[in-house]
Short mmCIF file of C-alpha atoms in Angstrom, two decimals:
data_model
loop_
_atom_site.label_atom_id
_atom_site.label_comp_id
_atom_site.label_asym_id
_atom_site.label_seq_id
_atom_site.Cartn_x
_atom_site.Cartn_y
_atom_site.Cartn_z
CA MET A 1387 0.00 0.00 0.00
CA SER A 1388 1.23 3.50 -0.83
CA THR A 1389 2.68 5.50 2.02
CA GLU A 1390 0.32 8.29 0.93
CA ALA A 1391 -2.54 6.21 2.34
CA ASN A 1392 -1.02 6.54 5.82
CA HIS A 1393 -2.05 10.21 5.81
CA PRO A 1394 -5.35 10.02 3.93
CA GLN A 1395 -6.71 13.51 4.46
CA ASP A 1396 -3.41 15.17 3.58
CA PHE A 1397 -3.29 13.06 0.45
CA LEU A 1398 -6.84 13.97 -0.56
CA ARG A 1399 -6.05 17.65 -0.10
CA LYS A 1400 -3.05 17.23 -2.44
CA LEU A 1401 -5.40 15.78 -5.06
CA TYR A 1402 -7.71 18.77 -4.71
CA ASP A 1403 -4.80 21.19 -5.01
CA ALA A 1404 -3.60 19.42 -8.16
CA ALA A 1405 -7.06 19.74 -9.69
CA VAL A 1406 -7.21 23.46 -8.93
CA ARG A 1407 -3.68 24.07 -10.17
CA ARG A 1408 -4.53 22.51 -13.54
CA ALA A 1409 -7.34 25.04 -14.01
CA LEU A 1410 -5.42 28.23 -13.19
CA PRO A 1411 -5.45 30.79 -16.04
CA ALA A 1412 -1.71 31.46 -15.74
CA HIS A 1413 -1.07 27.88 -16.94
CA ASN A 1414 -3.63 27.74 -19.72
CA THR A 1415 -3.94 31.06 -21.54
CA ALA A 1416 -0.88 31.47 -23.77
CA ALA A 1417 -1.82 28.76 -26.28
CA PHE A 1418 -5.19 30.35 -27.04
CA LEU A 1419 -4.44 34.05 -27.41
CA PRO A 1420 -5.24 35.42 -30.90
CA PRO A 1421 -2.83 37.60 -32.91
CA VAL A 1422 -2.71 41.32 -32.18
CA PRO A 1423 -5.30 42.99 -34.47
CA LYS A 1424 -4.87 45.99 -36.75
CA GLY A 1425 -7.09 48.05 -34.47
CA ARG A 1426 -7.48 48.06 -30.73
CA THR A 1427 -8.05 45.16 -28.34
CA LEU A 1428 -10.91 45.41 -25.87
CA VAL A 1429 -11.06 42.87 -23.05
CA LEU A 1430 -14.44 42.12 -21.47
CA GLY A 1431 -15.31 39.34 -19.08
CA ALA A 1432 -17.06 37.96 -16.03
CA GLY A 1433 -16.66 35.11 -13.58
CA LYS A 1434 -14.86 33.93 -10.48
CA ALA A 1435 -11.67 33.48 -12.51
CA ALA A 1436 -11.94 36.82 -14.33
CA GLY A 1437 -9.27 38.58 -12.28
CA ALA A 1438 -6.73 35.80 -12.75
CA MET A 1439 -7.57 35.60 -16.46
CA VAL A 1440 -6.91 39.34 -16.81
CA HIS A 1441 -3.51 39.03 -15.14
CA ALA A 1442 -2.60 36.22 -17.53
CA VAL A 1443 -3.60 38.28 -20.58
CA GLU A 1444 -1.82 41.41 -19.35
CA ALA A 1445 1.37 39.40 -18.81
CA LEU A 1446 1.22 37.78 -22.26
CA TRP A 1447 -0.02 40.66 -24.46
CA PRO A 1448 2.72 42.71 -26.14
CA ALA A 1449 3.53 45.79 -24.06
CA ASP A 1450 3.42 48.07 -27.10
CA ALA A 1451 0.03 46.81 -28.35
CA PRO A 1452 -3.19 48.64 -27.31
CA LEU A 1453 -5.07 46.81 -24.55
CA SER A 1454 -7.95 48.02 -22.40
CA GLY A 1455 -11.23 46.79 -21.00
CA LEU A 1456 -13.29 45.74 -18.01
CA VAL A 1457 -14.08 42.48 -16.24
CA VAL A 1458 -16.18 41.71 -13.17
CA THR A 1459 -15.41 39.06 -10.57
CA ARG A 1460 -16.77 38.07 -7.19
CA TYR A 1461 -15.96 40.15 -4.11
CA ASP A 1462 -12.52 39.21 -2.73
CA HIS A 1463 -11.72 37.09 -5.81
CA THR A 1464 -9.17 39.42 -7.42
CA PRO A 1465 -5.73 37.85 -6.98
CA GLN A 1466 -2.74 39.89 -5.94
CA ARG A 1467 -1.22 41.58 -8.96
CA PRO A 1468 2.12 40.02 -9.92
CA ALA A 1469 5.08 42.25 -9.17
CA GLY A 1470 5.93 44.55 -12.04
CA LEU A 1471 2.79 43.77 -14.05
CA ALA A 1472 1.25 46.97 -15.39
CA GLN A 1473 -2.52 47.30 -15.09
CA ARG A 1474 -4.24 47.85 -18.43
CA ILE A 1475 -7.65 46.30 -17.78
CA ASP A 1476 -10.11 47.35 -15.05
CA ILE A 1477 -11.22 44.66 -12.60
CA VAL A 1478 -14.35 45.36 -10.58
CA GLU A 1479 -16.00 43.16 -7.97
CA ALA A 1480 -19.65 42.34 -7.41
CA ALA A 1481 -21.91 39.93 -5.53
CA HIS A 1482 -22.38 36.21 -6.18
CA PRO A 1483 -24.59 34.14 -6.24
CA VAL A 1484 -27.26 36.84 -5.90
CA PRO A 1485 -26.50 39.89 -8.10
CA ASP A 1486 -26.10 43.42 -6.79
CA ALA A 1487 -25.82 47.00 -8.06
CA ALA A 1488 -22.07 46.68 -8.68
CA GLY A 1489 -22.66 43.85 -11.14
CA LEU A 1490 -25.41 45.84 -12.82
CA GLN A 1491 -23.13 48.85 -13.24
CA ALA A 1492 -20.33 46.67 -14.63
CA ALA A 1493 -22.66 45.17 -17.24
CA GLN A 1494 -23.86 48.61 -18.28
CA ARG A 1495 -20.26 49.81 -18.63
CA MET A 1496 -19.38 46.80 -20.78
CA LEU A 1497 -22.14 47.50 -23.26
CA GLU A 1498 -21.02 51.13 -23.42
CA LEU A 1499 -17.46 50.02 -24.21
CA THR A 1500 -18.68 48.05 -27.23
CA GLN A 1501 -19.87 51.19 -29.02
CA ASP A 1502 -17.93 52.36 -32.10
CA LEU A 1503 -16.01 49.09 -32.59
CA THR A 1504 -14.76 48.42 -36.13
CA PRO A 1505 -13.90 45.26 -38.13
CA ASP A 1506 -10.22 45.95 -37.35
CA ASP A 1507 -10.83 45.70 -33.60
CA LEU A 1508 -10.64 42.60 -31.41
CA VAL A 1509 -12.86 41.88 -28.42
CA LEU A 1510 -11.27 39.29 -26.15
CA CYS A 1511 -13.92 37.89 -23.80
CA LEU A 1512 -12.79 36.11 -20.62
CA ILE A 1513 -15.63 33.97 -19.28
CA SER A 1514 -15.75 31.65 -16.27
CA GLY A 1515 -18.27 30.19 -13.87
CA GLY A 1516 -20.14 32.67 -11.72
CA GLY A 1517 -20.57 35.12 -14.59
CA SER A 1518 -24.33 34.66 -14.67
CA ALA A 1519 -24.80 36.42 -11.34
CA LEU A 1520 -21.90 38.83 -11.74
CA LEU A 1521 -22.96 40.10 -15.17
CA THR A 1522 -26.52 41.21 -14.54
CA LEU A 1523 -28.52 43.54 -16.76
CA PRO A 1524 -32.27 42.95 -16.37
CA ALA A 1525 -34.50 42.69 -19.40
CA GLU A 1526 -36.99 45.49 -20.02
CA GLY A 1527 -39.73 45.34 -17.41
CA LEU A 1528 -37.47 43.96 -14.69
CA ILE A 1529 -35.46 45.77 -12.02
CA LEU A 1530 -32.49 44.53 -10.02
CA GLN A 1531 -34.70 43.52 -7.11
CA ASP A 1532 -36.68 41.25 -9.44
CA LYS A 1533 -33.49 39.54 -10.64
CA GLN A 1534 -32.32 39.11 -7.05
CA ARG A 1535 -35.59 37.45 -6.05
CA ILE A 1536 -35.62 35.18 -9.11
CA ASN A 1537 -31.99 34.16 -8.51
CA GLN A 1538 -32.65 33.35 -4.87
CA GLN A 1539 -35.69 31.27 -5.77
CA LEU A 1540 -33.83 29.39 -8.50
CA LEU A 1541 -30.91 28.65 -6.15
CA GLY A 1542 -33.19 27.03 -3.59
CA SER A 1543 -35.51 25.31 -6.06
CA GLY A 1544 -33.36 22.33 -7.01
CA ALA A 1545 -33.12 23.53 -10.62
CA ASN A 1546 -29.93 22.44 -12.34
CA ILE A 1547 -27.46 24.86 -13.91
CA VAL A 1548 -28.85 24.43 -17.44
CA GLU A 1549 -32.34 25.32 -16.24
CA MET A 1550 -31.19 28.26 -14.14
CA ASN A 1551 -29.12 29.74 -16.92
CA CYS A 1552 -31.86 29.28 -19.50
CA VAL A 1553 -34.03 31.58 -17.38
CA ARG A 1554 -31.20 34.00 -16.74
CA LYS A 1555 -30.42 34.32 -20.47
CA HIS A 1556 -33.97 35.22 -21.39
CA LEU A 1557 -34.31 37.76 -18.61
CA SER A 1558 -31.11 39.62 -19.52
CA ARG A 1559 -29.92 42.27 -21.97
CA ILE A 1560 -26.33 40.99 -22.03
CA LYS A 1561 -26.35 37.20 -21.60
CA GLY A 1562 -27.34 34.50 -24.09
CA GLY A 1563 -25.20 35.86 -26.95
CA ARG A 1564 -26.30 39.45 -26.59
CA LEU A 1565 -22.84 40.70 -25.62
CA ALA A 1566 -21.42 39.22 -28.84
CA ALA A 1567 -24.14 40.92 -30.86
CA ALA A 1568 -23.24 44.25 -29.24
CA CYS A 1569 -19.58 43.79 -30.23
CA ALA A 1570 -20.29 43.56 -33.98
CA PRO A 1571 -18.57 44.25 -36.35
CA ALA A 1572 -15.42 43.58 -34.31
CA GLN A 1573 -13.83 40.15 -34.20
CA VAL A 1574 -14.78 38.32 -30.99
CA VAL A 1575 -12.59 35.65 -29.40
CA THR A 1576 -13.85 34.02 -26.20
CA LEU A 1577 -11.65 32.18 -23.72
CA MET A 1578 -13.69 30.05 -21.31
CA ILE A 1579 -13.12 28.09 -18.13
CA SER A 1580 -15.91 25.52 -17.85
CA ASP A 1581 -17.83 24.95 -14.65
CA VAL A 1582 -20.81 23.08 -16.13
CA PRO A 1583 -21.46 19.39 -16.80
CA GLY A 1584 -20.74 18.69 -20.44
CA ASP A 1585 -18.79 21.94 -20.97
CA ASP A 1586 -21.62 23.50 -23.00
CA PRO A 1587 -20.35 27.03 -23.78
CA SER A 1588 -23.88 28.38 -24.07
CA VAL A 1589 -24.45 27.48 -20.40
CA ILE A 1590 -21.17 28.70 -18.88
CA ALA A 1591 -21.92 32.10 -17.29
CA SER A 1592 -25.12 32.02 -19.38
CA GLY A 1593 -23.06 32.36 -22.57
CA PRO A 1594 -22.85 36.14 -23.08
CA THR A 1595 -20.92 35.64 -26.34
CA VAL A 1596 -22.42 32.30 -27.40
CA ALA A 1597 -25.47 31.58 -29.55
CA ASP A 1598 -28.37 30.29 -27.47
CA PRO A 1599 -30.35 27.26 -28.67
CA SER A 1600 -32.89 27.55 -25.83
CA THR A 1601 -36.13 29.47 -26.26
CA CYS A 1602 -38.56 31.70 -24.42
CA ALA A 1603 -40.88 28.68 -24.22
CA ASP A 1604 -38.13 26.71 -22.46
CA ALA A 1605 -37.65 29.50 -19.93
CA LEU A 1606 -41.40 29.72 -19.30
CA ALA A 1607 -41.62 25.98 -18.69
CA ILE A 1608 -38.79 26.16 -16.13
CA LEU A 1609 -40.36 29.11 -14.32
CA GLU A 1610 -43.66 27.24 -14.16
CA ARG A 1611 -42.01 24.00 -13.03
CA TYR A 1612 -40.41 25.72 -10.05
CA ARG A 1613 -43.31 28.11 -9.41
CA ILE A 1614 -41.34 31.29 -9.87
CA GLU A 1615 -43.44 34.35 -10.58
CA LEU A 1616 -42.64 37.21 -12.97
CA PRO A 1617 -44.13 40.68 -13.36
CA THR A 1618 -47.09 40.46 -15.77
CA PRO A 1619 -45.47 42.55 -18.58
CA VAL A 1620 -42.36 40.33 -18.55
CA LEU A 1621 -44.44 37.17 -18.52
CA LYS A 1622 -46.34 38.51 -21.53
CA ALA A 1623 -43.09 39.37 -23.33
CA LEU A 1624 -41.81 35.83 -22.79
CA ASN A 1625 -45.06 34.32 -24.02
CA GLU A 1626 -44.90 36.43 -27.17
CA GLY A 1627 -41.22 35.64 -27.79
CA GLN A 1628 -40.14 39.25 -27.39
CA LEU A 1629 -37.23 38.26 -25.13
CA GLU A 1630 -35.77 35.68 -27.51
CA THR A 1631 -31.98 35.30 -27.53
CA PRO A 1632 -29.72 35.29 -30.62
CA LYS A 1633 -29.71 31.84 -32.22
CA PRO A 1634 -26.86 29.79 -33.80
CA SER A 1635 -27.96 30.84 -37.29
CA ALA A 1636 -27.36 34.54 -36.53
CA PRO A 1637 -24.62 35.96 -38.82
CA VAL A 1638 -22.85 37.59 -35.86
CA PHE A 1639 -21.56 34.17 -34.74
CA ALA A 1640 -20.20 33.06 -38.11
CA THR A 1641 -16.67 34.37 -37.65
CA GLN A 1642 -16.33 34.21 -33.90
CA GLN A 1643 -13.84 31.96 -32.13
CA LEU A 1644 -14.19 30.19 -28.78
CA HIS A 1645 -11.56 28.26 -26.83
CA MET A 1646 -12.12 26.16 -23.70
CA ILE A 1647 -8.90 26.73 -21.76
CA ALA A 1648 -9.75 24.65 -18.66
CA THR A 1649 -12.39 21.99 -17.97
CA PRO A 1650 -13.53 19.80 -15.07
CA MET A 1651 -12.24 16.64 -16.76
CA GLN A 1652 -8.76 18.10 -17.17
CA SER A 1653 -8.66 18.85 -13.45
CA LEU A 1654 -9.88 15.39 -12.51
CA GLN A 1655 -7.22 13.91 -14.78
CA ALA A 1656 -4.56 15.98 -13.02
CA ALA A 1657 -5.70 14.58 -9.67
CA ALA A 1658 -5.76 11.05 -11.10
CA GLU A 1659 -2.21 11.41 -12.39
CA LEU A 1660 -1.00 12.49 -8.95
CA ALA A 1661 -2.73 9.52 -7.32
CA GLU A 1662 -1.20 7.09 -9.77
CA GLN A 1663 2.24 8.60 -9.23
CA ALA A 1664 1.74 7.65 -5.57
CA GLY A 1665 1.00 4.08 -6.63
CA LEU A 1666 -2.78 4.24 -6.20
CA PRO A 1667 -5.09 3.36 -9.10
CA ALA A 1668 -7.48 6.28 -9.73
CA TYR A 1669 -10.90 5.99 -11.36
CA ILE A 1670 -12.77 9.02 -12.69
CA LEU A 1671 -16.45 8.18 -12.32
CA SER A 1672 -17.62 11.22 -14.32
CA ASP A 1673 -17.18 14.98 -14.63
CA GLU A 1674 -20.90 15.43 -15.31
CA ILE A 1675 -22.61 14.16 -12.14
CA GLU A 1676 -25.79 16.02 -11.29
CA GLY A 1677 -28.67 15.46 -8.86
CA GLU A 1678 -29.40 16.15 -5.23
CA SER A 1679 -26.10 16.50 -3.40
CA ARG A 1680 -27.17 14.28 -0.52
CA ASP A 1681 -28.34 11.50 -2.84
CA VAL A 1682 -25.14 11.70 -4.89
CA GLY A 1683 -23.25 11.28 -1.61
CA LYS A 1684 -25.22 8.13 -0.79
CA VAL A 1685 -24.48 6.65 -4.22
CA HIS A 1686 -20.77 7.32 -3.79
CA ALA A 1687 -21.00 5.72 -0.33
CA ALA A 1688 -22.59 2.55 -1.71
CA LEU A 1689 -19.84 2.18 -4.29
CA ALA A 1690 -17.09 2.86 -1.74
CA ARG A 1691 -18.54 0.36 0.75
CA ALA A 1692 -18.68 -2.33 -1.91
CA ILE A 1693 -15.04 -1.73 -2.86
CA ALA A 1694 -13.94 -1.66 0.78
CA GLN A 1695 -15.70 -4.99 1.35
CA GLY A 1696 -14.16 -6.59 -1.74
CA LYS A 1697 -17.44 -6.66 -3.68
CA GLY A 1698 -17.10 -3.63 -5.95
CA PRO A 1699 -15.93 -3.12 -9.53
CA PHE A 1700 -12.47 -1.93 -8.42
CA GLN A 1701 -9.90 -3.44 -6.11
CA ARG A 1702 -8.65 -1.55 -3.10
CA PRO A 1703 -6.57 0.41 -2.44
CA CYS A 1704 -7.79 2.95 -4.97
CA VAL A 1705 -9.06 6.49 -5.43
CA LEU A 1706 -12.45 7.47 -6.83
CA LEU A 1707 -12.82 10.92 -8.40
CA SER A 1708 -15.87 12.74 -9.66
CA GLY A 1709 -17.05 16.20 -10.66
CA GLY A 1710 -20.11 17.96 -12.03
CA GLU A 1711 -22.64 20.22 -10.38
CA THR A 1712 -25.06 18.83 -7.84
CA THR A 1713 -27.96 20.74 -6.35
CA VAL A 1714 -29.53 21.32 -2.94
CA THR A 1715 -33.30 21.66 -2.79
CA VAL A 1716 -34.05 23.75 0.27
CA LYS A 1717 -37.34 22.79 1.88
CA PRO A 1718 -39.32 25.11 4.18
CA LEU A 1719 -38.18 24.89 7.80
CA PRO A 1720 -40.55 24.38 10.74
CA ALA A 1721 -41.49 27.57 12.53
CA GLY A 1722 -38.68 28.71 14.80
CA ALA A 1723 -36.10 26.33 13.34
CA ALA A 1724 -32.64 27.78 12.83
CA LYS A 1725 -31.55 28.15 9.22
CA GLY A 1726 -28.59 25.99 8.29
CA ARG A 1727 -25.34 26.99 6.61
CA GLY A 1728 -23.68 25.03 3.87
CA GLY A 1729 -23.29 24.31 0.18
CA ARG A 1730 -23.28 21.45 -2.30
CA ALA A 1731 -19.98 19.95 -1.14
CA GLY A 1732 -20.94 19.87 2.52
CA GLU A 1733 -24.37 18.47 1.68
CA PHE A 1734 -22.66 15.72 -0.35
CA CYS A 1735 -20.41 14.90 2.60
CA MET A 1736 -23.38 14.57 4.96
CA GLY A 1737 -25.03 12.15 2.53
CA LEU A 1738 -21.75 10.28 2.15
CA ALA A 1739 -21.25 9.95 5.90
CA GLU A 1740 -24.83 8.70 6.27
CA GLY A 1741 -24.32 6.10 3.54
CA LEU A 1742 -20.90 4.93 4.74
CA GLN A 1743 -22.12 4.31 8.31
CA GLY A 1744 -18.58 4.31 9.63
CA GLN A 1745 -17.20 1.96 6.99
CA SER A 1746 -13.54 1.33 7.77
CA GLY A 1747 -10.91 2.20 5.21
CA VAL A 1748 -12.82 5.01 3.45
CA TRP A 1749 -11.85 8.68 3.57
CA ALA A 1750 -13.23 11.49 1.42
CA LEU A 1751 -12.91 15.16 0.57
CA ALA A 1752 -15.46 17.17 -1.38
CA ALA A 1753 -14.91 20.83 -2.21
CA ASP A 1754 -15.78 23.44 -4.77
CA THR A 1755 -12.81 24.30 -6.97
CA ASP A 1756 -13.47 28.03 -6.55
CA GLY A 1757 -12.75 27.68 -2.84
CA ILE A 1758 -16.27 28.67 -1.74
CA ASP A 1759 -18.99 26.14 -0.88
CA GLY A 1760 -22.25 28.01 -1.44
CA VAL A 1761 -21.92 31.36 0.30
CA GLN A 1762 -19.78 30.21 3.23
CA ASP A 1763 -16.05 30.73 3.80
CA ASN A 1764 -15.16 27.05 3.44
CA ALA A 1765 -14.48 25.16 0.21
CA GLY A 1766 -16.04 21.92 1.41
CA ALA A 1767 -15.63 19.20 4.01
CA ARG A 1768 -13.95 15.88 4.87
CA VAL A 1769 -15.36 12.49 5.88
CA SER A 1770 -13.47 9.80 7.82
CA PRO A 1771 -14.39 6.34 9.11
CA ASP A 1772 -14.97 7.88 12.56
CA THR A 1773 -17.01 10.92 11.43
CA LEU A 1774 -20.32 9.67 12.85
CA GLN A 1775 -18.67 8.34 16.01
CA ARG A 1776 -17.02 11.68 16.75
CA ALA A 1777 -20.30 13.49 16.05
CA ALA A 1778 -22.18 11.21 18.44
CA SER A 1779 -19.61 11.85 21.16
CA LEU A 1780 -20.48 15.54 20.87
CA GLY A 1781 -24.21 14.83 21.06
CA MET A 1782 -24.70 15.66 17.38
CA LYS A 1783 -27.33 13.79 15.35
CA LEU A 1784 -26.62 13.88 11.60
CA SER A 1785 -30.28 13.77 10.57
CA SER A 1786 -31.08 17.01 12.42
CA TYR A 1787 -28.32 18.82 10.52
CA GLN A 1788 -29.48 17.31 7.24
CA ALA A 1789 -33.03 18.49 7.89
CA ARG A 1790 -31.90 22.11 7.88
CA HIS A 1791 -29.06 21.69 5.34
CA ASP A 1792 -26.53 22.67 8.00
CA ALA A 1793 -23.34 21.03 6.73
CA TYR A 1794 -21.23 23.88 8.11
CA GLY A 1795 -22.71 23.41 11.56
CA PHE A 1796 -22.11 19.66 11.42
CA PHE A 1797 -18.52 19.58 10.20
CA GLU A 1798 -17.20 22.68 12.01
CA PRO A 1799 -17.19 21.16 15.54
CA LEU A 1800 -15.48 18.08 14.08
CA GLY A 1801 -12.69 20.17 12.61
CA ASP A 1802 -13.55 18.74 9.20
CA LEU A 1803 -14.30 21.82 7.15
CA VAL A 1804 -11.91 22.46 4.25
CA PHE A 1805 -10.63 26.03 3.93
CA THR A 1806 -8.68 27.26 0.92
CA GLY A 1807 -9.77 30.85 0.31
CA PRO A 1808 -10.63 31.95 -3.23
CA THR A 1809 -8.66 29.87 -5.75
CA HIS A 1810 -9.14 32.31 -8.67
CA THR A 1811 -10.51 29.61 -10.94
CA ASN A 1812 -13.67 27.50 -11.12
CA VAL A 1813 -14.25 24.08 -12.65
CA ASN A 1814 -16.99 23.22 -10.18
CA ASP A 1815 -17.40 20.25 -7.84
CA PHE A 1816 -14.42 18.11 -6.88
CA ARG A 1817 -14.87 14.87 -4.98
CA ALA A 1818 -12.20 12.34 -4.03
CA LEU A 1819 -12.61 9.11 -2.06
CA LEU A 1820 -9.65 7.08 -0.85
CA ILE A 1821 -10.42 3.40 -0.18
CA THR A 1822 -7.61 1.49 1.54
#
């Protein structure tokens, strides 16, 4: 057995760090930069990795070539500027996952910057996960408070990322390809870091520069499914197709370029390579796992238990890796019940601990690759064979924490929260299980 398995949680953290490192813009940008154009280069962008992507572009772009622009990232997600690197692109910060006025102002400024572009100009768009909330510009008939309410309801509804971003695109004046349309007739090159299952560019950050195949009818069906109300004029506009997004057949997309510079699978592969270097076989289950976080945790637990007991498809010792974007459906709490704290990774870990039932020889770490699980300050959590035993010794009953989605409250007293701070990238969920 590998000596790495003697320190399981340290080893799992190394796998997480390897996954994040693979997705950092500084390592992935150079190969995808376009040539310097005849005219000027305008950089626009949004997402949790936007600040790091800007620093990479500023470092690589010729010092004597025109370069300006604006990107928006999450509060406290702008990395420290490298020593000696001149600032040429503005970085502003705004709220995520619920938009605020700063994001609204940034979106308005971006559209203003696209005026008077020519065919000789280049617009370099830097897009990463989180851009949907950060780049907010409500459709006619909506105000910021409407978008905030709709976002909050979508986040707690159990809707997946494709559904949420379909709605966001149709209720926006900048997402769903509309930013690309505003940039015409300039050349548009988009560099993306994927945080969605399947790496669909039209879903990442609600695809501000990507043609949108979804329709107003799709958005209406999602709003109805999750019982989310709209102001009557906006509902009417959706029904009549007035808020339709630019489609793939639109001429504006014919000459555009798009490059995926980092993906969830690449990060999982980086973690797998590190595990195998340590002498442990690594199996990537999928980078597209969706569903209720707690249920996904139970499925992972069933597989891990089978392997640990010599009944599974893989022999131990081994590492299981998975990614994707799970969801947490928040149910109404009983009157007077305290609201829980937590995110998808912590919710997964509670489901995993429940399913493992103290199975010996199984350790796990689940964390979001952006370093933030939901809206808390932790990236995720850890599970060990003695997790439930230690909780019981503190008088903690897992089911009561699950009932209020309080993963933070459950894992904090155990010392099993994972803290990383903002990582300045985002390829979504990372899960690693070590079975010895």
